[in-house]
Amino acid sequence: MSRPPHFQPELAQGRLLIHTGDGKGKSTAAYGTAIRAFGHRQQHGKKVGIFQFIKDDVFPYGELSVLRDIGIELHALGDGCSLRGQDPEGSRQLAVAGWQRVRTAILSGEYFLLVLDELTLPLHFGWLDEADVLQTLKDRPADSNILITGRYCPAALMELADSVSISEQHKHIYEQGVLAQRGIEN
C-alpha cells in the first residue's frame, strides 16, 4: 500500500479518546470516527477495528452489516444482557474473554484505530482489572489510536486520555415510554 508523500508515519502520535456520559450518541460518534479512519487507510496503511463489549452478534443492529461490508472489523463480544442482569456471571466471562482479544489487538500494532465500544461498563461493574486496562493502554504502540465509549468512565481512564467528550442527556423519548426505533436507536 503506497502512502502519499505528505504522510510521515514517524510523526504520527496515537491518541486515547473517550466518549462518556449519560447522553445518547457516544457509540454513533465513535463509528463515524472509525469510518473517517478507514477512509484514510491508504495514508496510514493499517486496519480499523471495533470491539463491542455489550452487544451480541444475534440482534440485527444496523451498524453491524454496513461497517463489515465496507471492511471495518467489527467484533461483538457481549451477550446483549449485561445491563438487564439476566446472566451477570456469563456477561462477566464474556467481558474477560473479550478483553483478552482486545488486549492482543491493541498490542499487535496492526490497527490505526480501535474503537472499544462500551468498555467502561465492564470496568464499572468490576468485571475487568482496571489496572491491567490502564497499563495496556499505556503500552500500546505510539501511533495507535484508541476510542473508548460508555457511561461511568473511571476517573483514572479519563485522566490518562488525550481527549474526553461527555454527553449529557437533557431529554429522551424513552422517558415517555416510547421503545427504540429501528434505524435510530438500534
Short mmCIF file of N, CA, C and O in Angstrom, two decimals, residues 64-148:
data_model
loop_
_atom_site.label_atom_id
_atom_site.label_comp_id
_atom_site.label_asym_id
_atom_site.label_seq_id
_atom_site.Cartn_x
_atom_site.Cartn_y
_atom_site.Cartn_z
N LEU A 64 -23.87 -3.20 12.23
CA LEU A 64 -23.07 -4.42 12.04
C LEU A 64 -22.75 -4.71 10.58
O LEU A 64 -21.58 -4.82 10.20
N SER A 65 -23.77 -4.84 9.78
CA SER A 65 -23.53 -5.25 8.39
C SER A 65 -22.84 -4.16 7.57
O SER A 65 -21.92 -4.45 6.80
N VAL A 66 -23.23 -2.91 7.74
CA VAL A 66 -22.65 -1.87 6.89
C VAL A 66 -21.17 -1.66 7.21
O VAL A 66 -20.35 -1.51 6.30
N LEU A 67 -20.79 -1.67 8.48
CA LEU A 67 -19.37 -1.49 8.82
C LEU A 67 -18.55 -2.67 8.32
O LEU A 67 -17.45 -2.49 7.79
N ARG A 68 -19.07 -3.87 8.49
CA ARG A 68 -18.35 -5.05 7.98
C ARG A 68 -18.29 -5.03 6.46
O ARG A 68 -17.27 -5.41 5.88
N ASP A 69 -19.37 -4.62 5.81
CA ASP A 69 -19.41 -4.60 4.35
C ASP A 69 -18.33 -3.69 3.75
O ASP A 69 -17.77 -4.00 2.69
N ILE A 70 -18.04 -2.58 4.42
CA ILE A 70 -17.03 -1.68 3.86
C ILE A 70 -15.61 -2.09 4.23
O ILE A 70 -14.65 -1.57 3.67
N GLY A 71 -15.46 -3.02 5.19
CA GLY A 71 -14.14 -3.53 5.52
C GLY A 71 -13.63 -3.22 6.91
O GLY A 71 -12.48 -3.52 7.23
N ILE A 72 -14.46 -2.63 7.74
CA ILE A 72 -14.06 -2.38 9.13
C ILE A 72 -14.32 -3.65 9.93
O ILE A 72 -15.42 -4.21 9.88
N GLU A 73 -13.33 -4.10 10.65
CA GLU A 73 -13.51 -5.26 11.51
C GLU A 73 -14.46 -4.89 12.65
O GLU A 73 -14.27 -3.87 13.29
N LEU A 74 -15.45 -5.72 12.88
CA LEU A 74 -16.39 -5.47 13.96
C LEU A 74 -16.61 -6.78 14.71
O LEU A 74 -16.98 -7.78 14.11
N HIS A 75 -16.35 -6.75 16.02
CA HIS A 75 -16.46 -7.94 16.85
C HIS A 75 -17.42 -7.66 18.00
O HIS A 75 -17.14 -6.80 18.85
N ALA A 76 -18.54 -8.35 18.02
CA ALA A 76 -19.49 -8.25 19.13
C ALA A 76 -19.07 -9.25 20.19
O ALA A 76 -19.06 -10.46 19.94
N LEU A 77 -18.69 -8.76 21.35
CA LEU A 77 -18.12 -9.59 22.41
C LEU A 77 -19.10 -9.93 23.52
O LEU A 77 -18.81 -10.77 24.36
N GLY A 78 -20.24 -9.27 23.56
CA GLY A 78 -21.16 -9.42 24.69
C GLY A 78 -22.32 -10.34 24.40
O GLY A 78 -22.39 -11.00 23.37
N ASP A 79 -23.25 -10.33 25.35
CA ASP A 79 -24.46 -11.15 25.21
C ASP A 79 -25.71 -10.28 25.11
O ASP A 79 -26.82 -10.79 25.07
N GLY A 80 -25.52 -8.97 25.09
CA GLY A 80 -26.65 -8.07 24.98
C GLY A 80 -27.47 -7.98 26.25
O GLY A 80 -28.45 -7.26 26.30
N CYS A 81 -27.07 -8.69 27.31
CA CYS A 81 -27.89 -8.78 28.52
C CYS A 81 -27.26 -8.12 29.74
O CYS A 81 -27.87 -8.08 30.80
N SER A 82 -26.08 -7.62 29.62
CA SER A 82 -25.34 -7.16 30.79
C SER A 82 -26.09 -6.13 31.62
O SER A 82 -26.05 -6.17 32.84
N LEU A 83 -26.75 -5.22 30.96
CA LEU A 83 -27.44 -4.18 31.71
C LEU A 83 -28.79 -4.65 32.26
O LEU A 83 -29.34 -4.05 33.16
N ARG A 84 -29.30 -5.73 31.72
CA ARG A 84 -30.58 -6.25 32.18
C ARG A 84 -30.40 -7.28 33.31
O ARG A 84 -31.38 -7.73 33.88
N GLY A 85 -29.17 -7.70 33.57
CA GLY A 85 -28.89 -8.59 34.68
C GLY A 85 -29.40 -10.00 34.51
O GLY A 85 -29.58 -10.71 35.48
N GLN A 86 -29.62 -10.45 33.27
CA GLN A 86 -30.15 -11.79 33.06
C GLN A 86 -29.13 -12.87 33.39
O GLN A 86 -29.49 -13.94 33.86
N ASP A 87 -27.86 -12.63 33.12
CA ASP A 87 -26.80 -13.60 33.42
C ASP A 87 -25.51 -12.84 33.71
O ASP A 87 -24.60 -12.83 32.89
N PRO A 88 -25.43 -12.21 34.86
CA PRO A 88 -24.25 -11.37 35.13
C PRO A 88 -22.93 -12.15 35.09
O PRO A 88 -21.92 -11.63 34.62
N GLU A 89 -22.92 -13.40 35.55
CA GLU A 89 -21.68 -14.17 35.52
C GLU A 89 -21.29 -14.50 34.09
O GLU A 89 -20.11 -14.42 33.72
N GLY A 90 -22.25 -14.86 33.27
CA GLY A 90 -21.96 -15.12 31.86
C GLY A 90 -21.47 -13.86 31.16
O GLY A 90 -20.54 -13.91 30.35
N SER A 91 -22.09 -12.73 31.48
CA SER A 91 -21.67 -11.45 30.90
C SER A 91 -20.25 -11.11 31.33
O SER A 91 -19.45 -10.63 30.52
N ARG A 92 -19.94 -11.36 32.59
CA ARG A 92 -18.58 -11.11 33.10
C ARG A 92 -17.55 -11.97 32.36
O ARG A 92 -16.50 -11.49 31.94
N GLN A 93 -17.87 -13.24 32.20
CA GLN A 93 -16.94 -14.13 31.50
C GLN A 93 -16.70 -13.69 30.06
O GLN A 93 -15.58 -13.75 29.56
N LEU A 94 -17.78 -13.26 29.39
CA LEU A 94 -17.62 -12.76 28.02
C LEU A 94 -16.74 -11.50 27.99
O LEU A 94 -15.91 -11.33 27.10
N ALA A 95 -16.92 -10.62 28.97
CA ALA A 95 -16.11 -9.40 29.03
C ALA A 95 -14.63 -9.73 29.25
O ALA A 95 -13.76 -9.14 28.61
N VAL A 96 -14.36 -10.67 30.14
CA VAL A 96 -12.97 -11.06 30.42
C VAL A 96 -12.34 -11.67 29.16
O VAL A 96 -11.22 -11.32 28.77
N ALA A 97 -13.05 -12.60 28.52
CA ALA A 97 -12.54 -13.21 27.29
C ALA A 97 -12.38 -12.16 26.19
O ALA A 97 -11.39 -12.16 25.45
N GLY A 98 -13.34 -11.26 26.10
CA GLY A 98 -13.27 -10.18 25.11
C GLY A 98 -12.08 -9.28 25.34
O GLY A 98 -11.39 -8.87 24.40
N TRP A 99 -11.81 -8.95 26.62
CA TRP A 99 -10.67 -8.09 26.92
C TRP A 99 -9.36 -8.73 26.47
O TRP A 99 -8.47 -8.04 25.96
N GLN A 100 -9.24 -10.04 26.60
CA GLN A 100 -8.01 -10.70 26.16
C GLN A 100 -7.82 -10.54 24.65
O GLN A 100 -6.71 -10.30 24.18
N ARG A 101 -8.90 -10.65 23.90
CA ARG A 101 -8.83 -10.44 22.45
C ARG A 101 -8.45 -8.99 22.13
O ARG A 101 -7.63 -8.73 21.26
N VAL A 102 -9.07 -8.06 22.85
CA VAL A 102 -8.80 -6.63 22.64
C VAL A 102 -7.36 -6.31 23.01
O VAL A 102 -6.66 -5.59 22.27
N ARG A 103 -6.91 -6.83 24.11
CA ARG A 103 -5.54 -6.58 24.58
C ARG A 103 -4.53 -7.01 23.51
O ARG A 103 -3.59 -6.28 23.18
N THR A 104 -4.76 -8.19 22.95
CA THR A 104 -3.89 -8.68 21.87
C THR A 104 -3.93 -7.74 20.67
O THR A 104 -2.89 -7.43 20.08
N ALA A 105 -5.12 -7.29 20.30
CA ALA A 105 -5.26 -6.38 19.16
C ALA A 105 -4.55 -5.06 19.42
O ALA A 105 -3.85 -4.54 18.54
N ILE A 106 -4.70 -4.52 20.61
CA ILE A 106 -4.05 -3.24 20.95
C ILE A 106 -2.54 -3.36 20.82
O ILE A 106 -1.88 -2.51 20.22
N LEU A 107 -1.98 -4.39 21.40
CA LEU A 107 -0.52 -4.53 21.46
C LEU A 107 0.08 -5.01 20.14
O LEU A 107 1.29 -4.93 19.96
N SER A 108 -0.76 -5.48 19.21
CA SER A 108 -0.25 -6.01 17.94
C SER A 108 0.37 -4.95 17.04
O SER A 108 1.23 -5.26 16.22
N GLY A 109 -0.08 -3.70 17.17
CA GLY A 109 0.40 -2.64 16.30
C GLY A 109 -0.20 -2.68 14.91
O GLY A 109 0.21 -1.93 14.03
N GLU A 110 -1.18 -3.54 14.68
CA GLU A 110 -1.79 -3.69 13.36
C GLU A 110 -2.90 -2.68 13.08
O GLU A 110 -3.36 -2.56 11.95
N TYR A 111 -3.34 -1.96 14.11
CA TYR A 111 -4.51 -1.10 13.97
C TYR A 111 -4.14 0.37 14.07
O TYR A 111 -3.42 0.79 14.97
N PHE A 112 -4.69 1.16 13.15
CA PHE A 112 -4.59 2.61 13.26
C PHE A 112 -5.57 3.10 14.31
O PHE A 112 -5.27 3.99 15.09
N LEU A 113 -6.79 2.50 14.31
CA LEU A 113 -7.81 2.88 15.27
C LEU A 113 -8.54 1.64 15.75
O LEU A 113 -8.95 0.81 14.95
N LEU A 114 -8.71 1.55 17.05
CA LEU A 114 -9.57 0.55 17.68
C LEU A 114 -10.63 1.30 18.48
O LEU A 114 -10.29 2.12 19.34
N VAL A 115 -11.89 1.01 18.19
CA VAL A 115 -12.99 1.53 18.98
C VAL A 115 -13.35 0.44 19.99
O VAL A 115 -13.63 -0.69 19.60
N LEU A 116 -13.32 0.79 21.26
CA LEU A 116 -13.69 -0.14 22.33
C LEU A 116 -15.04 0.33 22.88
O LEU A 116 -15.11 1.08 23.85
N ASP A 117 -16.08 -0.13 22.21
CA ASP A 117 -17.44 0.33 22.47
C ASP A 117 -17.97 -0.28 23.77
O ASP A 117 -17.99 -1.49 23.93
N GLU A 118 -18.38 0.59 24.67
CA GLU A 118 -18.93 0.20 25.99
C GLU A 118 -17.91 -0.48 26.89
O GLU A 118 -18.28 -1.21 27.81
N LEU A 119 -16.63 -0.23 26.69
CA LEU A 119 -15.60 -0.79 27.59
C LEU A 119 -15.78 -0.30 29.02
O LEU A 119 -15.45 -1.00 29.98
N THR A 120 -16.34 0.89 29.17
CA THR A 120 -16.47 1.46 30.52
C THR A 120 -17.42 0.66 31.41
O THR A 120 -17.27 0.66 32.63
N LEU A 121 -18.39 -0.03 30.81
CA LEU A 121 -19.35 -0.78 31.63
C LEU A 121 -18.72 -1.98 32.32
O LEU A 121 -18.90 -2.15 33.53
N PRO A 122 -17.96 -2.85 31.63
CA PRO A 122 -17.28 -3.93 32.35
C PRO A 122 -16.30 -3.42 33.42
O PRO A 122 -16.11 -4.06 34.45
N LEU A 123 -15.72 -2.25 33.18
CA LEU A 123 -14.87 -1.65 34.21
C LEU A 123 -15.71 -1.21 35.40
O LEU A 123 -15.37 -1.47 36.57
N HIS A 124 -16.82 -0.54 35.13
CA HIS A 124 -17.72 -0.06 36.18
C HIS A 124 -18.26 -1.21 37.04
O HIS A 124 -18.36 -1.10 38.26
N PHE A 125 -18.59 -2.33 36.39
CA PHE A 125 -19.14 -3.48 37.11
C PHE A 125 -18.06 -4.29 37.83
O PHE A 125 -18.36 -5.22 38.56
N GLY A 126 -16.78 -3.93 37.62
CA GLY A 126 -15.69 -4.66 38.26
C GLY A 126 -15.35 -5.97 37.59
O GLY A 126 -14.68 -6.82 38.18
N TRP A 127 -15.79 -6.15 36.36
CA TRP A 127 -15.52 -7.41 35.64
C TRP A 127 -14.11 -7.46 35.08
O TRP A 127 -13.58 -8.52 34.83
N LEU A 128 -13.52 -6.30 34.84
CA LEU A 128 -12.17 -6.23 34.31
C LEU A 128 -11.25 -5.55 35.31
O LEU A 128 -11.69 -4.68 36.07
N ASP A 129 -9.99 -5.90 35.26
CA ASP A 129 -8.97 -5.30 36.12
C ASP A 129 -8.59 -3.94 35.54
O ASP A 129 -7.97 -3.85 34.48
N GLU A 130 -9.02 -2.88 36.22
CA GLU A 130 -8.77 -1.53 35.73
C GLU A 130 -7.29 -1.26 35.54
O GLU A 130 -6.88 -0.63 34.56
N ALA A 131 -6.45 -1.74 36.45
CA ALA A 131 -5.00 -1.51 36.34
C ALA A 131 -4.44 -2.16 35.08
O ALA A 131 -3.58 -1.58 34.40
N ASP A 132 -4.94 -3.35 34.73
CA ASP A 132 -4.48 -4.03 33.51
C ASP A 132 -4.91 -3.24 32.27
O ASP A 132 -4.13 -3.08 31.33
N VAL A 133 -6.13 -2.76 32.27
CA VAL A 133 -6.62 -1.97 31.13
C VAL A 133 -5.77 -0.71 30.97
O VAL A 133 -5.32 -0.39 29.87
N LEU A 134 -5.54 0.00 32.06
CA LEU A 134 -4.74 1.23 32.00
C LEU A 134 -3.32 0.94 31.52
O LEU A 134 -2.79 1.67 30.67
N GLN A 135 -2.71 -0.13 32.02
CA GLN A 135 -1.34 -0.45 31.62
C GLN A 135 -1.27 -0.84 30.15
O GLN A 135 -0.35 -0.43 29.43
N THR A 136 -2.25 -1.58 29.68
CA THR A 136 -2.29 -1.96 28.27
C THR A 136 -2.40 -0.72 27.40
O THR A 136 -1.72 -0.62 26.36
N LEU A 137 -3.24 0.22 27.79
CA LEU A 137 -3.38 1.46 27.03
C LEU A 137 -2.07 2.25 27.02
O LEU A 137 -1.70 2.85 26.01
N LYS A 138 -1.36 2.25 28.14
CA LYS A 138 -0.06 2.93 28.21
C LYS A 138 0.98 2.24 27.35
O LYS A 138 1.86 2.88 26.78
N ASP A 139 0.89 0.90 27.23
CA ASP A 139 1.88 0.11 26.49
C ASP A 139 1.61 0.01 25.00
O ASP A 139 2.39 -0.60 24.27
N ARG A 140 0.51 0.59 24.53
CA ARG A 140 0.17 0.46 23.11
C ARG A 140 1.23 1.14 22.25
O ARG A 140 1.94 2.04 22.71
N PRO A 141 1.32 0.71 20.97
CA PRO A 141 2.26 1.37 20.06
C PRO A 141 1.99 2.87 19.98
O PRO A 141 0.85 3.32 20.07
N ALA A 142 3.04 3.64 19.78
CA ALA A 142 2.95 5.10 19.82
C ALA A 142 2.02 5.70 18.77
O ALA A 142 1.48 6.78 18.97
N ASP A 143 1.80 4.98 17.66
CA ASP A 143 0.94 5.52 16.61
C ASP A 143 -0.46 4.91 16.63
O ASP A 143 -1.24 5.11 15.71
N SER A 144 -0.79 4.20 17.69
CA SER A 144 -2.08 3.53 17.81
C SER A 144 -3.11 4.45 18.46
O SER A 144 -2.85 5.07 19.48
N ASN A 145 -4.28 4.52 17.86
CA ASN A 145 -5.38 5.34 18.37
C ASN A 145 -6.45 4.44 18.97
O ASN A 145 -6.84 3.45 18.36
N ILE A 146 -6.93 4.81 20.14
CA ILE A 146 -7.97 4.05 20.83
C ILE A 146 -9.10 5.02 21.17
O ILE A 146 -8.85 6.11 21.70
N LEU A 147 -10.34 4.61 20.85
CA LEU A 147 -11.51 5.41 21.19
C LEU A 147 -12.42 4.53 22.04
O LEU A 147 -12.87 3.48 21.59
N ILE A 148 -12.65 4.95 23.27
CA ILE A 148 -13.44 4.19 24.24
C ILE A 148 -14.78 4.90 24.45
O ILE A 148 -14.81 6.12 24.61
#
